[in-house]
Amino acid sequence: CNAMIDVSDGLASEVTHIATESGTGARIDYDLIPLSASTRESAAKLDLNPYDFALYGGEDFQLVFTLPPANVEKLRAQFSDFTIVGEFLSRDQGIFLQRNGKCEELKQGYDHFAL
């Protein structure tokens, strides 16, 4: 792994942070974002999109990390409980969410300093 951070401020915020600090772009694939059953249930009760919780919510204590494609199978041989949710790209490609074949701008994730 080359970089790792917890997603306690939302997946979008943390992927953006890694890409910015690494001088790269990034694509998050909407359909690959894993969601727990409890997240889906809670979102349904509130009539909200559960993917927004994962992308922009706070206090989800999971890790997001970067890994060269050549090392994916090595990691899979040791661990099976991870999901590839996108790819880091060249800086000029930008940082975006790919959803239904379209590129969407990422919103800001959780901000501790917002009022």
Short mmCIF file of C-alpha atoms in Angstrom, two decimals:
data_model
loop_
_atom_site.label_atom_id
_atom_site.label_comp_id
_atom_site.label_asym_id
_atom_site.label_seq_id
_atom_site.Cartn_x
_atom_site.Cartn_y
_atom_site.Cartn_z
CA CYS A 1 0.00 0.00 0.00
CA ASN A 2 1.25 3.49 -0.81
CA ALA A 3 -1.14 5.69 1.19
CA MET A 4 -3.87 5.06 3.74
CA ILE A 5 -6.33 7.15 5.73
CA ASP A 6 -9.49 6.49 7.71
CA VAL A 7 -12.74 7.61 6.12
CA SER A 8 -14.09 9.23 9.25
CA ASP A 9 -14.86 12.38 7.22
CA GLY A 10 -16.45 10.54 4.28
CA LEU A 11 -14.98 8.63 1.36
CA ALA A 12 -15.10 11.62 -1.00
CA SER A 13 -13.19 13.86 1.39
CA GLU A 14 -10.49 11.31 2.12
CA VAL A 15 -9.93 10.21 -1.49
CA THR A 16 -9.67 13.89 -2.39
CA HIS A 17 -7.16 14.37 0.41
CA ILE A 18 -4.96 11.48 -0.77
CA ALA A 19 -5.12 12.63 -4.41
CA THR A 20 -4.35 16.25 -3.57
CA GLU A 21 -1.40 15.36 -1.34
CA SER A 22 -0.11 12.86 -3.94
CA GLY A 23 -0.54 15.19 -6.90
CA THR A 24 -2.95 12.85 -8.68
CA GLY A 25 -6.52 12.66 -9.84
CA ALA A 26 -8.99 10.02 -8.71
CA ARG A 27 -12.19 8.28 -9.76
CA ILE A 28 -14.63 6.79 -7.27
CA ASP A 29 -16.99 4.25 -8.85
CA TYR A 30 -20.41 4.86 -7.33
CA ASP A 31 -21.68 1.31 -7.86
CA LEU A 32 -18.65 -0.23 -6.14
CA ILE A 33 -19.03 1.61 -2.83
CA PRO A 34 -19.91 -1.00 -0.20
CA LEU A 35 -22.85 -0.20 2.06
CA SER A 36 -23.88 -2.07 5.18
CA ALA A 37 -27.43 -3.28 5.63
CA SER A 38 -27.85 -0.91 8.59
CA THR A 39 -26.77 2.07 6.46
CA ARG A 40 -29.31 1.12 3.80
CA GLU A 41 -32.04 0.66 6.40
CA SER A 42 -31.31 3.96 8.15
CA ALA A 43 -31.23 5.86 4.88
CA ALA A 44 -34.53 4.30 3.82
CA LYS A 45 -36.20 5.32 7.10
CA LEU A 46 -34.98 8.89 6.57
CA ASP A 47 -35.75 8.88 2.85
CA LEU A 48 -32.10 9.68 2.07
CA ASN A 49 -29.53 8.23 -0.30
CA PRO A 50 -27.31 5.73 1.57
CA TYR A 51 -24.41 6.46 -0.78
CA ASP A 52 -24.38 10.05 0.46
CA PHE A 53 -23.69 8.70 3.97
CA ALA A 54 -20.63 6.81 2.73
CA LEU A 55 -19.37 9.59 0.48
CA TYR A 56 -20.03 12.66 2.58
CA GLY A 57 -20.93 11.58 6.11
CA GLY A 58 -18.70 11.51 9.14
CA GLU A 59 -17.54 8.96 11.68
CA ASP A 60 -17.38 5.87 9.45
CA PHE A 61 -14.32 4.15 10.77
CA GLN A 62 -13.08 2.29 7.73
CA LEU A 63 -9.82 2.68 5.82
CA VAL A 64 -9.20 3.77 2.26
CA PHE A 65 -5.81 2.97 0.78
CA THR A 66 -3.95 2.94 -2.48
CA LEU A 67 -2.40 -0.15 -3.96
CA PRO A 68 -0.62 -0.71 -7.28
CA PRO A 69 -2.69 -3.00 -9.56
CA ALA A 70 0.17 -5.51 -9.58
CA ASN A 71 -0.27 -6.03 -5.83
CA VAL A 72 -4.03 -6.64 -5.75
CA GLU A 73 -3.79 -10.43 -6.03
CA LYS A 74 -1.04 -10.55 -3.39
CA LEU A 75 -3.31 -8.68 -0.99
CA ARG A 76 -6.30 -10.89 -1.91
CA ALA A 77 -4.22 -13.94 -1.00
CA GLN A 78 -3.90 -12.54 2.54
CA PHE A 79 -7.20 -10.69 2.99
CA SER A 80 -10.57 -10.96 1.31
CA ASP A 81 -12.43 -8.21 3.15
CA PHE A 82 -11.60 -5.22 0.96
CA THR A 83 -13.27 -3.63 -2.03
CA ILE A 84 -11.73 -1.73 -4.90
CA VAL A 85 -13.87 1.39 -5.24
CA GLY A 86 -11.98 3.33 -7.89
CA GLU A 87 -8.63 4.31 -9.24
CA PHE A 88 -6.06 7.06 -8.82
CA LEU A 89 -5.43 8.79 -12.13
CA SER A 90 -3.22 11.47 -13.57
CA ARG A 91 -3.80 14.91 -12.04
CA ASP A 92 -5.17 16.36 -15.29
CA GLN A 93 -8.09 13.89 -15.20
CA GLY A 94 -9.37 15.45 -11.99
CA ILE A 95 -11.09 13.98 -8.96
CA PHE A 96 -14.63 12.77 -9.61
CA LEU A 97 -17.42 10.29 -8.99
CA GLN A 98 -18.36 8.01 -11.87
CA ARG A 99 -22.06 7.20 -11.78
CA ASN A 100 -24.17 5.69 -14.55
CA GLY A 101 -21.34 6.20 -17.03
CA LYS A 102 -21.09 9.92 -16.25
CA CYS A 103 -18.50 11.91 -14.33
CA GLU A 104 -19.90 13.92 -11.43
CA GLU A 105 -18.13 16.46 -9.29
CA LEU A 106 -17.59 15.35 -5.72
CA LYS A 107 -19.20 17.40 -3.00
CA GLN A 108 -17.23 18.29 0.10
CA GLY A 109 -17.21 15.66 2.82
CA TYR A 110 -17.72 16.20 6.51
CA ASP A 111 -16.09 19.41 7.76
CA HIS A 112 -15.27 19.69 11.46
CA PHE A 113 -14.98 23.45 11.21
CA ALA A 114 -18.26 24.20 9.43
CA LEU A 115 -20.97 25.89 11.45
#
